[in-house]
């Protein structure tokens, strides 16, 4: 075909440009052709929005599903509140959604989509995970609508839709099938090429004619070509992308090794040279793909704990549309439930949403979500969590929260954030890995030159071996593989990490600081004693309950419970964290809180109780003595942490004598009571100034500042939202000893990361010089590189089966299992 008749391809999609079509695209100083007005508009939008680098960096053409046109007409539906409630989290005007992107084929696609979305007015953040193709997008709904965001993605040739576990599984399945096809072709090619290579190797000199040898070489060339251009194509794609980004990625030495060996073998076949290496090319491509396939499966298994959370909600549930008038049943999709609906959940079924029991008694398995080891009893007015399993009897449940507002959705969001954030060790390893490849390329050039002078016939293959045998992959995988496995295991145990650095910092903690109320104690206060100074007991309790009407602190709950139903209402409430509350009841000013806050000496002095006073402008009205129970596993937790060598502290706003009594009972060395939030903050800063790495545990609003100050912090799930927002980890389980499991898992994670890094360094220190000296053939190099990465992942997977330590209280030592 002459040059004049050669087809012209569309600059954007790659399709042939129809004859006579003129749709120019201005690209830098050139004019590029487009096949239609749509591609012209998309390409010009990308260029004019400042994202011209997309066309420089992309390694493949974007997919443009035909279904996108119909989807575009329906995008406005995603702005409806009833549609968004299943996958959008709302905080005022700020919205957050998890989306899946179709058409992502390389890192340039991720870069383009992130940058394009972040440039939209009203989009607060956009982060895309290349491995899962999942995007987390936050936006201001008063400035931009979700349909506009989805349309913006379609404008640059991609398709976005709400995250659905089923669709994500389909994407994983396709990825796995593609990997199997590439591996199968490489394996078949390797076996067939070896069938032609072995006779050549075994034939004695002069017994095989030149024509037969040539036939063997060209047959091997034909069989090797699909292995190189299909099976090994991801290596070339990755290398080309990295070179366009002007960085030496981990695929560069592999692509160089495969490409050079293949090219040299073609040349050898054409000139009838003995230097033909098709068998080695197919062999190390097969071994490299085998290693990556096993590594992909191992990584997926290590992350299953996190991914399985999104699958806990059942697809369908039994709705009672006429409740309580009738018990007519209707099978509906769980995503169609709305708050206020009533559902019937039978034994063995999962709860479709967060709600409250309105009929029946049963026990519920919450282990998959909270790590709770025993079934939890449920009765009328008990709350249930979507995704947990009803065990014994049918329950009628009123739906309270659905979609993005459920506990399960919140856990998934926090875990996504923790997995997306890179800890310090991972960032260091990434930097080292990038420089490692550059150094390796320089070493390969030096080795090639040296061997060319010593023995030119061996120079080429030894250089290829050096390129292939190195394993920066193991170095880069050492930290993330271990963190993914550890975070998944701790989530199953009921300890959720919400920050990427949490495990690394927890492993190095030297001091553990506890709050008292709601942390080491149950926080379930009850009124033990009342001393009335003026008036009647009932009136005093009613006034106190009115002042505490909106508070979430355990003391407030105990006072409201003791007061019962009351018609009193308070206004102009002013809260003083750690001290009390003041406000107006019936137009008169009252104060409720510590003796210092109410301005009087308490009439109660019972050790172990919390004293709260009620006063007005005329002085004290009543004193309330409240008691709190110690959590069942508090003593076990303290014993295990002490056995790990941690220094323990108890900081509380409660009376000093109460705090000291609890510390003595549990065996905590350092205890301070009567502390305001700023006192706790100063105390933690003092510990840090002395060189301590502080881990802090708390549950109340007043704990939020000190939780933020500590190097690593754990909030109790039943505590205030402000405490959870400031914390690095959240204890979902009521089993307090899980905190000790967290410390143990963090330390084991660091040990495995060090093992992985050490193995990566030792392997490369031994393997690269051995290859440079000519002791490693290219196919052996392929096996070594694959096994090195696989060993790192398998070592990290040991964390998936991490078991808690047991404590020998007679000796105070801990014993653990892997």
PDB file of C-alpha atoms in Angstrom, residues 629-781:
ATOM      1  CA  UNK A 629     -18.059  -0.764  86.813  1.00  0.00           C
ATOM      2  CA  UNK A 630     -14.566  -1.794  85.706  1.00  0.00           C
ATOM      3  CA  UNK A 631     -14.525  -3.449  82.288  1.00  0.00           C
ATOM      4  CA  UNK A 632     -14.166  -7.238  82.529  1.00  0.00           C
ATOM      5  CA  UNK A 633     -10.905  -7.365  80.534  1.00  0.00           C
ATOM      6  CA  UNK A 634      -9.251  -4.267  82.005  1.00  0.00           C
ATOM      7  CA  UNK A 635      -7.012  -6.310  84.321  1.00  0.00           C
ATOM      8  CA  UNK A 636      -5.985  -8.641  81.483  1.00  0.00           C
ATOM      9  CA  UNK A 637      -5.161  -5.686  79.244  1.00  0.00           C
ATOM     10  CA  UNK A 638      -2.988  -4.035  81.894  1.00  0.00           C
ATOM     11  CA  UNK A 639      -1.176  -7.310  82.616  1.00  0.00           C
ATOM     12  CA  UNK A 640      -0.439  -7.931  78.938  1.00  0.00           C
ATOM     13  CA  UNK A 641       0.768  -4.389  78.255  1.00  0.00           C
ATOM     14  CA  UNK A 642       3.035  -4.513  81.293  1.00  0.00           C
ATOM     15  CA  UNK A 643       4.403  -7.853  80.072  1.00  0.00           C
ATOM     16  CA  UNK A 644       5.237  -6.104  76.778  1.00  0.00           C
ATOM     17  CA  UNK A 645       7.345  -3.549  78.666  1.00  0.00           C
ATOM     18  CA  UNK A 646       5.046  -0.543  78.289  1.00  0.00           C
ATOM     19  CA  UNK A 647       4.779   2.157  80.959  1.00  0.00           C
ATOM     20  CA  UNK A 648       1.121   2.703  81.865  1.00  0.00           C
ATOM     21  CA  UNK A 649      -0.586   5.944  82.922  1.00  0.00           C
ATOM     22  CA  UNK A 650      -4.148   6.750  84.036  1.00  0.00           C
ATOM     23  CA  UNK A 651      -5.243  10.349  83.410  1.00  0.00           C
ATOM     24  CA  UNK A 652      -8.788  11.288  84.413  1.00  0.00           C
ATOM     25  CA  UNK A 653     -10.985  14.228  85.299  1.00  0.00           C
ATOM     26  CA  UNK A 654     -12.545  12.144  88.071  1.00  0.00           C
ATOM     27  CA  UNK A 655     -11.712  12.702  91.753  1.00  0.00           C
ATOM     28  CA  UNK A 656      -8.060  11.831  92.515  1.00  0.00           C
ATOM     29  CA  UNK A 657      -9.000   9.272  95.180  1.00  0.00           C
ATOM     30  CA  UNK A 658     -11.241   7.418  92.692  1.00  0.00           C
ATOM     31  CA  UNK A 659      -8.528   7.383  90.069  1.00  0.00           C
ATOM     32  CA  UNK A 660      -5.856   6.200  92.495  1.00  0.00           C
ATOM     33  CA  UNK A 661      -8.153   3.438  93.787  1.00  0.00           C
ATOM     34  CA  UNK A 662      -8.736   2.109  90.252  1.00  0.00           C
ATOM     35  CA  UNK A 663      -5.036   2.338  89.358  1.00  0.00           C
ATOM     36  CA  UNK A 664      -4.088   0.366  92.471  1.00  0.00           C
ATOM     37  CA  UNK A 665      -6.721  -2.255  91.684  1.00  0.00           C
ATOM     38  CA  UNK A 666      -5.475  -2.763  88.113  1.00  0.00           C
ATOM     39  CA  UNK A 667      -1.760  -2.324  88.728  1.00  0.00           C
ATOM     40  CA  UNK A 668      -1.187   0.927  86.827  1.00  0.00           C
ATOM     41  CA  UNK A 669       1.919   2.680  88.140  1.00  0.00           C
ATOM     42  CA  UNK A 670       1.155   6.315  87.318  1.00  0.00           C
ATOM     43  CA  UNK A 671      -2.289   7.815  88.005  1.00  0.00           C
ATOM     44  CA  UNK A 672      -3.564  11.385  88.168  1.00  0.00           C
ATOM     45  CA  UNK A 673      -7.097  12.588  88.841  1.00  0.00           C
ATOM     46  CA  UNK A 674      -8.923  15.901  88.759  1.00  0.00           C
ATOM     47  CA  UNK A 675      -7.408  16.728  85.371  1.00  0.00           C
ATOM     48  CA  UNK A 676      -8.944  19.169  82.905  1.00  0.00           C
ATOM     49  CA  UNK A 677      -8.499  18.514  79.162  1.00  0.00           C
ATOM     50  CA  UNK A 678      -5.638  21.000  79.048  1.00  0.00           C
ATOM     51  CA  UNK A 679      -3.993  19.213  81.995  1.00  0.00           C
ATOM     52  CA  UNK A 680      -4.092  15.906  80.109  1.00  0.00           C
ATOM     53  CA  UNK A 681      -2.666  17.648  77.064  1.00  0.00           C
ATOM     54  CA  UNK A 682       0.206  19.138  79.083  1.00  0.00           C
ATOM     55  CA  UNK A 683       0.906  15.774  80.734  1.00  0.00           C
ATOM     56  CA  UNK A 684       1.186  14.008  77.369  1.00  0.00           C
ATOM     57  CA  UNK A 685       3.422  16.781  76.028  1.00  0.00           C
ATOM     58  CA  UNK A 686       5.661  16.355  79.074  1.00  0.00           C
ATOM     59  CA  UNK A 687       5.978  12.621  78.396  1.00  0.00           C
ATOM     60  CA  UNK A 688       6.834  13.327  74.763  1.00  0.00           C
ATOM     61  CA  UNK A 689       9.392  15.952  75.760  1.00  0.00           C
ATOM     62  CA  UNK A 690      11.091  13.264  77.851  1.00  0.00           C
ATOM     63  CA  UNK A 691      11.413  11.068  74.763  1.00  0.00           C
ATOM     64  CA  UNK A 692       8.332   8.893  75.147  1.00  0.00           C
ATOM     65  CA  UNK A 693       6.273   7.618  72.218  1.00  0.00           C
ATOM     66  CA  UNK A 694       2.753   7.958  73.611  1.00  0.00           C
ATOM     67  CA  UNK A 695      -0.273   5.833  72.771  1.00  0.00           C
ATOM     68  CA  UNK A 696      -3.518   7.305  74.141  1.00  0.00           C
ATOM     69  CA  UNK A 697      -6.927   5.670  74.633  1.00  0.00           C
ATOM     70  CA  UNK A 698     -10.097   7.635  75.349  1.00  0.00           C
ATOM     71  CA  UNK A 699     -13.783   7.923  74.564  1.00  0.00           C
ATOM     72  CA  UNK A 700     -15.163  11.372  75.417  1.00  0.00           C
ATOM     73  CA  UNK A 701     -15.343  14.764  73.731  1.00  0.00           C
ATOM     74  CA  UNK A 702     -12.863  16.059  76.276  1.00  0.00           C
ATOM     75  CA  UNK A 703     -10.373  13.410  75.119  1.00  0.00           C
ATOM     76  CA  UNK A 704     -10.250  14.655  71.509  1.00  0.00           C
ATOM     77  CA  UNK A 705      -7.398  17.191  72.014  1.00  0.00           C
ATOM     78  CA  UNK A 706      -5.131  14.742  73.828  1.00  0.00           C
ATOM     79  CA  UNK A 707      -5.931  11.972  71.336  1.00  0.00           C
ATOM     80  CA  UNK A 708      -4.785  14.294  68.560  1.00  0.00           C
ATOM     81  CA  UNK A 709      -1.603  15.186  70.491  1.00  0.00           C
ATOM     82  CA  UNK A 710      -0.490  11.581  71.130  1.00  0.00           C
ATOM     83  CA  UNK A 711       1.730   9.965  68.496  1.00  0.00           C
ATOM     84  CA  UNK A 712      -0.880   7.216  68.115  1.00  0.00           C
ATOM     85  CA  UNK A 713      -4.381   7.136  69.588  1.00  0.00           C
ATOM     86  CA  UNK A 714      -7.236   4.662  70.004  1.00  0.00           C
ATOM     87  CA  UNK A 715     -10.863   5.687  70.464  1.00  0.00           C
ATOM     88  CA  UNK A 716     -13.537   3.465  71.962  1.00  0.00           C
ATOM     89  CA  UNK A 717     -16.331   2.814  69.452  1.00  0.00           C
ATOM     90  CA  UNK A 718     -19.091   3.503  71.976  1.00  0.00           C
ATOM     91  CA  UNK A 719     -17.538   6.906  72.684  1.00  0.00           C
ATOM     92  CA  UNK A 720     -18.108  10.345  71.230  1.00  0.00           C
ATOM     93  CA  UNK A 721     -17.689  11.007  67.493  1.00  0.00           C
ATOM     94  CA  UNK A 722     -15.179  13.812  68.192  1.00  0.00           C
ATOM     95  CA  UNK A 723     -12.912  11.299  69.932  1.00  0.00           C
ATOM     96  CA  UNK A 724     -13.173   8.871  67.008  1.00  0.00           C
ATOM     97  CA  UNK A 725     -12.467  11.623  64.477  1.00  0.00           C
ATOM     98  CA  UNK A 726      -9.256  12.581  66.294  1.00  0.00           C
ATOM     99  CA  UNK A 727      -8.057   8.987  66.755  1.00  0.00           C
ATOM    100  CA  UNK A 728      -5.765   6.877  64.578  1.00  0.00           C
ATOM    101  CA  UNK A 729      -7.515   3.621  65.513  1.00  0.00           C
ATOM    102  CA  UNK A 730     -11.013   2.715  66.726  1.00  0.00           C
ATOM    103  CA  UNK A 731     -11.805  -0.241  69.007  1.00  0.00           C
ATOM    104  CA  UNK A 732     -14.985  -1.697  67.519  1.00  0.00           C
ATOM    105  CA  UNK A 733     -15.181  -4.575  69.986  1.00  0.00           C
ATOM    106  CA  UNK A 734     -16.222  -4.361  73.624  1.00  0.00           C
ATOM    107  CA  UNK A 735     -13.302  -6.701  74.410  1.00  0.00           C
ATOM    108  CA  UNK A 736     -10.701  -4.320  75.800  1.00  0.00           C
ATOM    109  CA  UNK A 737      -7.902  -6.899  75.487  1.00  0.00           C
ATOM    110  CA  UNK A 738      -7.970  -6.347  71.712  1.00  0.00           C
ATOM    111  CA  UNK A 739      -5.790  -3.280  72.390  1.00  0.00           C
ATOM    112  CA  UNK A 740      -3.012  -5.609  73.524  1.00  0.00           C
ATOM    113  CA  UNK A 741      -3.575  -7.672  70.367  1.00  0.00           C
ATOM    114  CA  UNK A 742      -3.087  -4.459  68.417  1.00  0.00           C
ATOM    115  CA  UNK A 743       0.261  -3.760  70.059  1.00  0.00           C
ATOM    116  CA  UNK A 744       1.354  -7.358  69.490  1.00  0.00           C
ATOM    117  CA  UNK A 745       0.266  -7.299  65.838  1.00  0.00           C
ATOM    118  CA  UNK A 746       1.972  -3.929  65.292  1.00  0.00           C
ATOM    119  CA  UNK A 747       5.254  -5.260  66.659  1.00  0.00           C
ATOM    120  CA  UNK A 748       4.994  -8.448  64.605  1.00  0.00           C
ATOM    121  CA  UNK A 749       4.217  -6.358  61.513  1.00  0.00           C
ATOM    122  CA  UNK A 750       7.373  -4.329  62.025  1.00  0.00           C
ATOM    123  CA  UNK A 751       9.369  -7.528  62.508  1.00  0.00           C
ATOM    124  CA  UNK A 752       8.022  -8.983  59.252  1.00  0.00           C
ATOM    125  CA  UNK A 753       8.678  -5.712  57.402  1.00  0.00           C
ATOM    126  CA  UNK A 754      12.278  -5.816  58.641  1.00  0.00           C
ATOM    127  CA  UNK A 755      12.540  -9.478  57.555  1.00  0.00           C
ATOM    128  CA  UNK A 756      11.186  -8.606  54.114  1.00  0.00           C
ATOM    129  CA  UNK A 757      13.540  -5.659  53.695  1.00  0.00           C
ATOM    130  CA  UNK A 758      16.477  -7.734  54.919  1.00  0.00           C
ATOM    131  CA  UNK A 759      15.626 -10.564  52.515  1.00  0.00           C
ATOM    132  CA  UNK A 760      15.334  -8.125  49.610  1.00  0.00           C
ATOM    133  CA  UNK A 761      18.718  -6.588  50.388  1.00  0.00           C
ATOM    134  CA  UNK A 762      20.461  -9.954  50.978  1.00  0.00           C
ATOM    135  CA  UNK A 763      18.995 -11.463  47.812  1.00  0.00           C
ATOM    136  CA  UNK A 764      20.156  -8.588  45.626  1.00  0.00           C
ATOM    137  CA  UNK A 765      23.588  -8.397  47.299  1.00  0.00           C
ATOM    138  CA  UNK A 766      24.137 -12.091  46.472  1.00  0.00           C
ATOM    139  CA  UNK A 767      22.233 -12.442  43.196  1.00  0.00           C
ATOM    140  CA  UNK A 768      23.545  -9.423  41.281  1.00  0.00           C
ATOM    141  CA  UNK A 769      27.281 -10.172  41.833  1.00  0.00           C
ATOM    142  CA  UNK A 770      26.625 -13.861  41.046  1.00  0.00           C
ATOM    143  CA  UNK A 771      24.952 -12.893  37.773  1.00  0.00           C
ATOM    144  CA  UNK A 772      27.709 -10.394  36.984  1.00  0.00           C
ATOM    145  CA  UNK A 773      30.315 -13.142  37.438  1.00  0.00           C
ATOM    146  CA  UNK A 774      28.460 -15.395  35.005  1.00  0.00           C
ATOM    147  CA  UNK A 775      27.091 -17.947  37.487  1.00  0.00           C
ATOM    148  CA  UNK A 776      23.384 -17.235  36.799  1.00  0.00           C
ATOM    149  CA  UNK A 777      21.697 -17.967  33.468  1.00  0.00           C
ATOM    150  CA  UNK A 778      18.751 -15.790  32.333  1.00  0.00           C
ATOM    151  CA  UNK A 779      16.119 -18.462  33.043  1.00  0.00           C
ATOM    152  CA  UNK A 780      17.590 -18.960  36.514  1.00  0.00           C
ATOM    153  CA  UNK A 781      17.461 -15.178  36.956  1.00  0.00           C
TER     154      UNK A 781
END
